[in-house]
Coordinates of C-alpha atoms and ligand atoms in Angstrom, one line a residue:
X534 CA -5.1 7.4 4.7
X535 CA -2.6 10.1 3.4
X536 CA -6.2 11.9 2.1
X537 CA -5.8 15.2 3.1
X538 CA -1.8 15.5 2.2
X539 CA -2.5 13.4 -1.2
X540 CA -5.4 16.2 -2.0
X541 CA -2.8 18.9 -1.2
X542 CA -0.5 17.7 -3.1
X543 CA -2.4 17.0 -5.9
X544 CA -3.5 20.4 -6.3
X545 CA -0.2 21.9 -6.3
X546 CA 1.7 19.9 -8.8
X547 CA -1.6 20.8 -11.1
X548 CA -0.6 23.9 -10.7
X549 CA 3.1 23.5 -11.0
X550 CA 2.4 21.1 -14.7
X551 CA -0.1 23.5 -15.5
X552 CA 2.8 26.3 -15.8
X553 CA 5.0 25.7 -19.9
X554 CA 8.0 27.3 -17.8
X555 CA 9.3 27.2 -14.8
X556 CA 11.2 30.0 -13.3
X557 CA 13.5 29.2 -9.6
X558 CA 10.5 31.1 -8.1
X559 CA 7.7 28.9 -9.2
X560 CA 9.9 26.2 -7.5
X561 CA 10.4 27.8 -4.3
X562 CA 7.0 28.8 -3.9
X563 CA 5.6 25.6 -4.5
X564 CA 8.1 23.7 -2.3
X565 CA 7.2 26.2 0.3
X566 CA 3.2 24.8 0.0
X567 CA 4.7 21.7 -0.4
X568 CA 6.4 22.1 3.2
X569 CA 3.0 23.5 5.2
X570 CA 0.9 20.4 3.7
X571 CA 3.5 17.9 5.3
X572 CA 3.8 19.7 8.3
X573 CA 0.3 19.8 8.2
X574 CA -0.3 16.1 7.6
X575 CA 2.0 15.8 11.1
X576 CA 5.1 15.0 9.3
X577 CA 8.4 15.2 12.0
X578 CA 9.4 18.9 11.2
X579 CA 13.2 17.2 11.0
X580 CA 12.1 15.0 8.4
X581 CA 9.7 17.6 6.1
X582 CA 13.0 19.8 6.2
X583 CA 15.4 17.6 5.0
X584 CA 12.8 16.0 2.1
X585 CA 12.3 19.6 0.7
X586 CA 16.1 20.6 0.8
X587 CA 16.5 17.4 -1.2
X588 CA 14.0 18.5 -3.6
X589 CA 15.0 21.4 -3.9
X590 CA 17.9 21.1 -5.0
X591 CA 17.3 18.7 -7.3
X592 CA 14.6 20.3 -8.9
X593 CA 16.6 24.0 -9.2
X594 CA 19.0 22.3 -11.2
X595 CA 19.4 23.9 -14.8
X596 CA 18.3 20.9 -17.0
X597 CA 15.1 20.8 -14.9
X598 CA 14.1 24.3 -15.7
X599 CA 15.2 23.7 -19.4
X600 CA 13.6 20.4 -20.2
X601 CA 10.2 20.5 -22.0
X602 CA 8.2 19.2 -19.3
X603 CA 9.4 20.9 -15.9
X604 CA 6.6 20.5 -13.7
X605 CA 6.5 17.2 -14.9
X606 CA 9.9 16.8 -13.6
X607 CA 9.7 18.1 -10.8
X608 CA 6.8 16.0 -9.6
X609 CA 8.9 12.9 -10.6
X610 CA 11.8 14.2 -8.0
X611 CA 8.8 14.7 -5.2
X612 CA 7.7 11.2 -6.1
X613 CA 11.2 9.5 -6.2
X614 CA 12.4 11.1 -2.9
X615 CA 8.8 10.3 -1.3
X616 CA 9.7 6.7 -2.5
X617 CA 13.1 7.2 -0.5
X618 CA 11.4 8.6 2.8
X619 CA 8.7 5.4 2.5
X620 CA 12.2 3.1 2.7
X621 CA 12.5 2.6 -0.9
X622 CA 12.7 -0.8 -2.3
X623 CA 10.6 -1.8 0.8
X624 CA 11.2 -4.4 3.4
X625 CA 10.0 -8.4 2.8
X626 CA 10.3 -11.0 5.3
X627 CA 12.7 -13.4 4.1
X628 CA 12.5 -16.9 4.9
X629 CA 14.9 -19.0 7.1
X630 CA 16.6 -21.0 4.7
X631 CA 15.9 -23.8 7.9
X632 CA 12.3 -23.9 9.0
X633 CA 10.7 -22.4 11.2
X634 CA 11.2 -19.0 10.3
X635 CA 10.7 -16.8 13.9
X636 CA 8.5 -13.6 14.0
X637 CA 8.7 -11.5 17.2
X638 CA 6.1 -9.0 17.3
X639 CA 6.3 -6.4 20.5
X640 CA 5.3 -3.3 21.0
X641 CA 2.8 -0.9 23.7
X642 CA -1.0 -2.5 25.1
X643 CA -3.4 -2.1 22.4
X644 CA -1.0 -1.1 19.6
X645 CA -2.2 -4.4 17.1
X646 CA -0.2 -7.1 18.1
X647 CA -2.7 -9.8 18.6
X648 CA -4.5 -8.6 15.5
X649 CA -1.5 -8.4 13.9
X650 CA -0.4 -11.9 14.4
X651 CA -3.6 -13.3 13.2
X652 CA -3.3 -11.3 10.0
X653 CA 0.2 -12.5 9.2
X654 CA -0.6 -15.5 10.5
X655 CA -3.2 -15.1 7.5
X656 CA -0.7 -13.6 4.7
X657 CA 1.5 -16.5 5.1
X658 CA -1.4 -19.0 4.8
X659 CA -2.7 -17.8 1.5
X660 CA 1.2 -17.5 0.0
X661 CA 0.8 -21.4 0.6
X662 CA 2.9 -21.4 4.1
X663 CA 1.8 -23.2 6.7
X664 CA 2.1 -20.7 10.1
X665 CA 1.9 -21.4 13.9
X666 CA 0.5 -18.7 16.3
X667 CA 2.0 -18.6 19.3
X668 CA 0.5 -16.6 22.5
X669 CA 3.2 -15.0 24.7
X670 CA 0.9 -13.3 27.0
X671 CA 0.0 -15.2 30.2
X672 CA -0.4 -12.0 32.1
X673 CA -4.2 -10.6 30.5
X674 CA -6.5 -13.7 31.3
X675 CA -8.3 -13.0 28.0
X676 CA -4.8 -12.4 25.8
X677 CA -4.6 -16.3 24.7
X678 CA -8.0 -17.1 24.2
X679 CA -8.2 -13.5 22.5
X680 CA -5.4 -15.3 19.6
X681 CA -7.1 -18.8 19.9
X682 CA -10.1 -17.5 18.4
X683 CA -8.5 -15.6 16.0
X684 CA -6.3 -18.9 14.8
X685 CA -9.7 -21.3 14.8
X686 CA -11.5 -18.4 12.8
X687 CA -8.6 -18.7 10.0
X688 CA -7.8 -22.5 10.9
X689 CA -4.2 -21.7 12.1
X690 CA -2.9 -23.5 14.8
X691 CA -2.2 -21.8 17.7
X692 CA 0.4 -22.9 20.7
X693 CA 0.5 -21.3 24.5
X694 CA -1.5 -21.4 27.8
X695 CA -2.2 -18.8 30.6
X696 CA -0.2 -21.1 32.8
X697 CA 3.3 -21.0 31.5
X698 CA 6.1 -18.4 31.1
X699 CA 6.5 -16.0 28.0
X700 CA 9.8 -17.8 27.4
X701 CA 8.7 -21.7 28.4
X702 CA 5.1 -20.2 25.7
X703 CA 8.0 -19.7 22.9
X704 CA 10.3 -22.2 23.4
X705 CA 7.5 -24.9 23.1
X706 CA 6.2 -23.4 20.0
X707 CA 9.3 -23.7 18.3
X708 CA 9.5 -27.2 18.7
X709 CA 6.2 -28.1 17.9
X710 CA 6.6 -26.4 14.7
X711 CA 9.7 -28.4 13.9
X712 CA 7.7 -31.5 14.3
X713 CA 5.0 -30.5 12.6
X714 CA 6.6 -28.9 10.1
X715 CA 5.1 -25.5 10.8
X716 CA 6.6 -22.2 9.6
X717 CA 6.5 -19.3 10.3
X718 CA 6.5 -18.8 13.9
X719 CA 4.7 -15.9 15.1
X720 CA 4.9 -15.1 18.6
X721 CA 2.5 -12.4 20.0
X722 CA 4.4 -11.2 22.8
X723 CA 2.9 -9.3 25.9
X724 CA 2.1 -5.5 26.0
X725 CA 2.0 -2.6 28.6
X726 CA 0.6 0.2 28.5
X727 CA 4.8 2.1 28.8
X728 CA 7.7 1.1 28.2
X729 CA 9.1 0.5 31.4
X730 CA 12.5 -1.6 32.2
X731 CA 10.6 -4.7 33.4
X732 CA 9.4 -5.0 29.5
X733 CA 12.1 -4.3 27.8
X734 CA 14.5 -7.1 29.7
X735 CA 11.9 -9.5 29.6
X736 CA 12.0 -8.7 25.5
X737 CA 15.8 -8.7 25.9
X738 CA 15.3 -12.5 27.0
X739 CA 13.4 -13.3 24.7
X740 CA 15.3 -12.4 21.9
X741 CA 18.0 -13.4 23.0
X742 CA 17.1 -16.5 24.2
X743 CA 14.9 -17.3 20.8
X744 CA 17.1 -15.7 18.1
X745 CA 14.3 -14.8 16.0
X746 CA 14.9 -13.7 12.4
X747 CA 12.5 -11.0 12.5
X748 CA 11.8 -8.3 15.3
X749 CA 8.7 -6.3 14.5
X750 CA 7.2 -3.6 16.6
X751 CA 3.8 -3.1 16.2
X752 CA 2.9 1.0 16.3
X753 CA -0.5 2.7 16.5
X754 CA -0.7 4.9 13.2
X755 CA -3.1 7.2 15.0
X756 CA -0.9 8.1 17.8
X757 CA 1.4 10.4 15.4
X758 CA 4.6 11.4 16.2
X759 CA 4.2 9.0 19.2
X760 CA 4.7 6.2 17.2
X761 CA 7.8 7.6 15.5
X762 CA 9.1 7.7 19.1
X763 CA 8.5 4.4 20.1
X764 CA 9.9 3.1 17.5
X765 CA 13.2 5.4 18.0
X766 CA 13.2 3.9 21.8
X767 CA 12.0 0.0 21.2
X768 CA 15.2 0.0 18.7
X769 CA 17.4 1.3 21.0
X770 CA 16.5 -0.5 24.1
X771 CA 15.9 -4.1 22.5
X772 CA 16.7 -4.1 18.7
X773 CA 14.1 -3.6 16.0
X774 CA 14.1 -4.9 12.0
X775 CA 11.2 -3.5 10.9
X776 CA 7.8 -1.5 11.4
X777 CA 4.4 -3.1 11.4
X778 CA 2.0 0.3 11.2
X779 CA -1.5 -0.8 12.1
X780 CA -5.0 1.8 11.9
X781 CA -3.9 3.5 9.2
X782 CA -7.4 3.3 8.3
X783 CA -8.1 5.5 11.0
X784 CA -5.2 8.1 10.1
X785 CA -6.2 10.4 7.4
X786 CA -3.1 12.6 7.8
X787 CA -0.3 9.4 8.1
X788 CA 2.8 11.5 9.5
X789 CA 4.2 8.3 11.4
X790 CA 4.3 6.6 8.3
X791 CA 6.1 9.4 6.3
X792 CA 8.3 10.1 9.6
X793 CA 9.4 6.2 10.5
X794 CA 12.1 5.3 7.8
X795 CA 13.9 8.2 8.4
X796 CA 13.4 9.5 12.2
X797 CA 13.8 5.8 13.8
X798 CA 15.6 4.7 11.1
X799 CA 13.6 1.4 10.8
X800 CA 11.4 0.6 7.6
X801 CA 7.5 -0.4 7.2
X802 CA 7.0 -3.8 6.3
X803 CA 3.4 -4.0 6.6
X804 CA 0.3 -2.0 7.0
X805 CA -3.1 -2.8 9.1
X806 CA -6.2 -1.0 6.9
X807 CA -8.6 -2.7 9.5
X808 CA -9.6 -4.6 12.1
X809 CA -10.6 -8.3 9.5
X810 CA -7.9 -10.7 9.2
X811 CA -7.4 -9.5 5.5
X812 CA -6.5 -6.3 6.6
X813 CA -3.1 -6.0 6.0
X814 CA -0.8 -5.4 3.4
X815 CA 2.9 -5.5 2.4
X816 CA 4.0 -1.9 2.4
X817 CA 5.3 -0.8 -0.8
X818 CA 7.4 2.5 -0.7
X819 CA 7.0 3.0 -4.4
X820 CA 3.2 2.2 -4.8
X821 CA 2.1 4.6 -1.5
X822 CA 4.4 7.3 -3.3
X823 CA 2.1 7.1 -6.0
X824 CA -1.2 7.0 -4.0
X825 CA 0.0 10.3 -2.3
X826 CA 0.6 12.1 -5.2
X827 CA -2.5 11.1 -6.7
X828 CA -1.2 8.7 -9.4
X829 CA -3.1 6.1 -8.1
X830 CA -1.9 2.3 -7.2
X831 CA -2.4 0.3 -10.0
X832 CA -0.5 -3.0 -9.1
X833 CA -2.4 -2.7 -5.3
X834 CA -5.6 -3.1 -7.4
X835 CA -4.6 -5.9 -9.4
X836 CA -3.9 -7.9 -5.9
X837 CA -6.9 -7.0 -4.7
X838 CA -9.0 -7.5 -7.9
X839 CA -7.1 -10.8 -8.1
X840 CA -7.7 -11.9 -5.0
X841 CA -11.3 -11.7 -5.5
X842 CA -12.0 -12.6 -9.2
X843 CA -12.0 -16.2 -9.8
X844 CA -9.0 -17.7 -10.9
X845 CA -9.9 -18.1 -14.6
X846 CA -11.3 -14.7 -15.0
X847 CA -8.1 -13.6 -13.6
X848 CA -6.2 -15.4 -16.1
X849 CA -8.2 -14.8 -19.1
X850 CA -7.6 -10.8 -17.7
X851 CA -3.6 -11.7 -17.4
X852 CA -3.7 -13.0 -21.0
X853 CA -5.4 -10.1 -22.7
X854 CA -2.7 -7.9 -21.0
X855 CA -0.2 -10.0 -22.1
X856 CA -1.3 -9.9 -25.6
X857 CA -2.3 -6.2 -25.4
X858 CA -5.9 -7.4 -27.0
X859 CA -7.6 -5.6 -23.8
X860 CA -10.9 -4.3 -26.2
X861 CA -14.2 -2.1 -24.9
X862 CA -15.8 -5.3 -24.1
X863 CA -13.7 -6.3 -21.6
X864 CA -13.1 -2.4 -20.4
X865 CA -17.4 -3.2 -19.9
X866 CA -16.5 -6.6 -17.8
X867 CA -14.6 -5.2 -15.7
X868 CA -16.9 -2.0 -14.3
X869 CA -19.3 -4.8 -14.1
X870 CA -16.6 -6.6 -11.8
X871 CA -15.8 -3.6 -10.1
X872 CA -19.2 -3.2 -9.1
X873 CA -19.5 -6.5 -7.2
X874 CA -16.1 -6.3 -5.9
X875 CA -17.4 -4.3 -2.2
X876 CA -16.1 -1.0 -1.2
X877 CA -16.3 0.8 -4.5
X878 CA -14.9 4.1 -3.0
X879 CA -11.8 2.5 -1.7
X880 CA -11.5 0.8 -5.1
X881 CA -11.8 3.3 -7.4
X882 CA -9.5 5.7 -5.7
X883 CA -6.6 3.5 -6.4
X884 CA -7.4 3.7 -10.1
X885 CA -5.3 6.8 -11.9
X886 CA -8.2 8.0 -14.3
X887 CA -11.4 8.1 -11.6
X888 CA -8.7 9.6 -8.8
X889 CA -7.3 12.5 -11.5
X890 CA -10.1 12.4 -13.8
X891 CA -10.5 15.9 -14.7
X892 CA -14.3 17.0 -15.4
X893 CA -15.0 13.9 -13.5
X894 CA -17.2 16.3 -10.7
X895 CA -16.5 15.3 -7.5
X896 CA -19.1 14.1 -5.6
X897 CA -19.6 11.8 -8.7
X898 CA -16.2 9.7 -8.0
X899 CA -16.8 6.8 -6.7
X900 CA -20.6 6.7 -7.2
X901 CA -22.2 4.0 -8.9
X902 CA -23.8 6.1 -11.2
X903 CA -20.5 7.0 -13.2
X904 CA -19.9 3.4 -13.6
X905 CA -23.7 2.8 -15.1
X906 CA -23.1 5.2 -17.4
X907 CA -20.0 3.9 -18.9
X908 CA -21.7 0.6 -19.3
X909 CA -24.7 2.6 -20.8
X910 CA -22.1 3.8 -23.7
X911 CA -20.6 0.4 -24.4
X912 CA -23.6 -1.2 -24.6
X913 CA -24.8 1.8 -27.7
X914 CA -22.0 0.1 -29.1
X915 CA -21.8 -2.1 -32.3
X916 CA -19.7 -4.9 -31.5
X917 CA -16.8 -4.0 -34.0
X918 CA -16.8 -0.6 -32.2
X919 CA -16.2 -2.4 -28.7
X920 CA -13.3 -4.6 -30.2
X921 CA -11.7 -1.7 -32.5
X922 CA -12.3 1.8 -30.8
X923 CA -10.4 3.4 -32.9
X924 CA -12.9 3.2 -36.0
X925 CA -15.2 5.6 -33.4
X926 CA -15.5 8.6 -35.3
X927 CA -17.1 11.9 -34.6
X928 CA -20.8 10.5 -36.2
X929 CA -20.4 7.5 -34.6
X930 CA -19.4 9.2 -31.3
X931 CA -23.0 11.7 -31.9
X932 CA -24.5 8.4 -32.5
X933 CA -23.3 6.4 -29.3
X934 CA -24.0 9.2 -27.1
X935 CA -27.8 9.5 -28.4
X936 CA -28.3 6.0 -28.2
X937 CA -27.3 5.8 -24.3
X938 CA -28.5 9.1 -23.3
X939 CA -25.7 10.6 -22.7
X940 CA -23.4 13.5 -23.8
X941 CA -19.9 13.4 -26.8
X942 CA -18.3 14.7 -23.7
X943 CA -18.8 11.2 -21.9
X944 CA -18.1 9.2 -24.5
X945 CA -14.9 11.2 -25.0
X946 CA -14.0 11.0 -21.9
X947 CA -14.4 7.0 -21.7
X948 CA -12.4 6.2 -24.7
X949 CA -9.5 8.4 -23.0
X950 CA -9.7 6.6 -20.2
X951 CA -9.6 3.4 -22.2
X952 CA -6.9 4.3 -23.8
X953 CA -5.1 5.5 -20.7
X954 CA -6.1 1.8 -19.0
X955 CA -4.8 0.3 -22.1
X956 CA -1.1 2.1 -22.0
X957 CA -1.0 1.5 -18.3
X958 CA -1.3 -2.3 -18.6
X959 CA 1.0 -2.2 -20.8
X960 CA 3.5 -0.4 -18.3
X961 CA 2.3 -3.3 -15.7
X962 CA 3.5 -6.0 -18.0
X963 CA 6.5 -4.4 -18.4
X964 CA 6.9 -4.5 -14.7
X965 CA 5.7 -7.8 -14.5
X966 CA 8.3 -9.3 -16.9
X967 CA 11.1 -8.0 -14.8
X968 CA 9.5 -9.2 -11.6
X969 CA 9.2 -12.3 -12.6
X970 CA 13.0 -12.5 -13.7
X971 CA 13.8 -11.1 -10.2
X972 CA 11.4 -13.8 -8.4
X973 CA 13.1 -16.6 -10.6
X974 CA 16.2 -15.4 -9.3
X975 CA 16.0 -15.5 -5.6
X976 CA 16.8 -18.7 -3.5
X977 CA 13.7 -18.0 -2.0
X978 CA 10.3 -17.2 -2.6
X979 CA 9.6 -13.6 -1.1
X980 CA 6.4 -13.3 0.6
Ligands
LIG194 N1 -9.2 0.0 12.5 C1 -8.2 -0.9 12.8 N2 -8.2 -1.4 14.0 C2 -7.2 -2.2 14.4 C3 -6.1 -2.5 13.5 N3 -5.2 -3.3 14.1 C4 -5.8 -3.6 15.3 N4 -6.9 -2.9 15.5 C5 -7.8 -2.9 16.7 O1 -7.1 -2.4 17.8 C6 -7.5 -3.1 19.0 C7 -6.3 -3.6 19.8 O2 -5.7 -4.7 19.0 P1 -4.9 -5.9 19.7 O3 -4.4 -6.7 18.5 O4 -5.8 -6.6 20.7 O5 -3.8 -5.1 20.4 P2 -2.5 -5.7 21.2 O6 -1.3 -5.0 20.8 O7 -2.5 -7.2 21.0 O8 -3.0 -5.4 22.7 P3 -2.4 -6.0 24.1 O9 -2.4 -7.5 23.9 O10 -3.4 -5.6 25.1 O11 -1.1 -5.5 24.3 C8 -8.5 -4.1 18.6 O12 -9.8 -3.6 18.8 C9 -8.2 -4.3 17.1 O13 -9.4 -4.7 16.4 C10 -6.1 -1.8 12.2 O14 -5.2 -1.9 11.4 N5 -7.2 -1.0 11.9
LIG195 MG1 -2.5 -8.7 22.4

């Protein structure tokens, strides 16, 4: 996702950082580039104008063009006002302070409900919640057993029949899950392939009849600008809180997502990256500002890496970042990790120094190769090398690169990399700090 714009984008804030000064026309040119590759990336024309006037004049303003690190500057106003058109501090689902918390999901025939449901149904589980299904579709024979399978795959209870109403579906759900306990309530409402009058009252009734807390719609990130219409109409015609975008897997130029927040006027909450129940992630405007402008997504890698290292690895990882005592040996761990952690591609494009790596050639990211040759230069190590690199010297750099047949270039790079790893995880457990104080301060756990 966002490939093609983030490689655009890249290349001209290179350029831009590249420059010592910045005169008004470096600014204008490269805002004008900056304009075709959203445009390009089938960003609402509306939209892509207003984001680069906002830059723009941000970015001509005199202490910009003064400071000591313009271009630098001016990527940071790009990123913050990407942050703004992503909906900025995000959206999260907060819970009903009395159980069970209601999740409408509507939205066109084939857009992701169903899939959708299961994955949140899925989200919830593993943040300890305990979530009912519930299938609001009697009109496609195979919509309910479609959802049944889902819930028995993930063990998630699911409530409906063929033979009842959408309404009578709902209304029984909700009070089995007060008996039960159950929370949240997702109900996977029907779809049609338009909207057409018919739909839309029966998800007036429904929403009015079942108050939920949350109305999603569920849009197709491959149908472009489409989506960013729907959404415009669902929220007129029935009442929307938030965006679920699914197949952005399949999207490489994401213009729905850019458009959404400010065209329809309703934020992303979540993102479907595929069709497996894991598939689906919180959307964070700050993190996919990042991603797009090639500064990689740190914290999304953590999740993920967490979620698939074992718990103690994962804490013995937390404590070493904690304690900043994050040495070569460890750096060697985790490539090892990173190797058996599946998709290495997707992986590594989330990390800063293999994304932006410069002399890292191409069609080397993401290969395994790059990462057997970093171990290759730990292991030429000493062991006092790995815990103190800063004791690596030019002869013992000549040395470590003959020893793992490889070049000073490599082993340069790798300590730089090191050390950028190092002062980035110390950036995250700044961030984490103050997440933590925010978490402890909510009534409510956020999900
Ligand atoms: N690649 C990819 N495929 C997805 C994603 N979300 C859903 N799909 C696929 O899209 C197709 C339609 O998904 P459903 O969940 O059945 O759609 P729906 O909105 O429930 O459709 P109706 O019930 O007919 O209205 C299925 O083949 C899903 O596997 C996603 O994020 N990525
Ligand atoms: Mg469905």
């Amino acid at each position: 996702m966002f490939d093609t714009l983030s490689a655009r984008l890249t290349a001209i804030f290179d350029r831009l950082r590249g420059y010592g000064r910045l005169t008004e026309e470096n600014i204008q040119e490269a805002l004008r580039e900056v304009r075709v590759a959203l445009l390009e990336a089938d960003v609402n024309f509306k939209v892509v104008k207003g984001f680069v006037e906002r830059v723009r004049d941000k970015a001509i303003g005199q202490d910009v063009l003064r400071s000591l690190t313009p271009g630098q500057q001016v990527v940071k106003i790009v990123h913050d006002e990407l942050v703004e058109l992503l909906g900025g501090s995000g959206h999260r689902l907060a819970m009903a302070p009395h159980p069970p918390t209601v999740i409408m999901l509507i939205g066109l025939q084939g857009s992701g409900k169903t899939t959708s449901a299961a994955k949140l149904g899925r989200h919830f589980q593993r943040q300890g919640q305990h979530p009912l299904l519930a299938a609001a579709d009697p009109y496609r024979p195979a919509a309910v057993e479609q959802l049944q399978t889902l819930g028995a795959q993930l063990g998630i209870p699911v409530a409906g029949s063929g033979k009842q109403r959408p309404l009578e579906i709902c209304r029984e759900a909700l009070s089995a899950a007060a008996d039960r306990g159950l929370s949240p309530v997702i109900l996977d409402t029907a779809g049609r392939l338009h909207i057409d009058e018919p739909m839309l009252e029966e998800l007036r009734v429904l929403k009015n009849e079942l108050r939920p807390h949350h109305v999603l719609l569920v849009v197709d990130a491959m149908t472009g600008q489409d989506a960013v219409t729907m959404a415009e109409r669902f929220n007129r015609a029935v009442g929307i809180d938030a965006v679920i975008m699914t197949k952005l897997d399949g999207d490489a130029r994401g213009g729905a997502a850019l458009s959404i927040r400010q065209a329809a006027g309703r934020p992303i909450a979540f993102v479907g990256t595929g069709e497996k129940p894991d598939a689906l992630e919180p959307f964070h405007p700050d993190r996919m500002a990042s991603r797009i402008l090639g500064m990689g997504d740190v914290l999304s890698l953590v999740e993920k890496a967490q979620a698939t290292v074992d718990e103690a690895k994962a804490e013995a990882l937390a404590k070493k970042i904690r304690e900043e005592s994050f040495t070569l040996e460890d750096f060697a761990d985790q490539l090892k990790q990173l190797r058996s952690m599946g998709p290495l591609g997707e992986l590594l494009e989330m990390i800063p120094f293999f994304k932006g790596a410069k002399g890292l050639p191409t069609e080397l990211r993401g290969e395994e190769a790059e990462l057997g040759r970093y171990e290759a230069i730990i292991g030429s190590m000493t062991p006092e090398e790995r815990r103190e690199p800063p004791i690596i010297n030019g002869s013992r750099r000549n040395r470590i690169a003959r020893g793992s047949g490889t070049s000073v270039q490599d082993v340069n790079r790798l300590l730089k990399q090191y050390a950028q790893l190092k002062k980035m995880m110390r950036g995250i457990r700044q961030m984490e700090g103050r997440a933590g104080k925010l978490r402890q301060a909510l009534p409510f756990p956020p999900p």
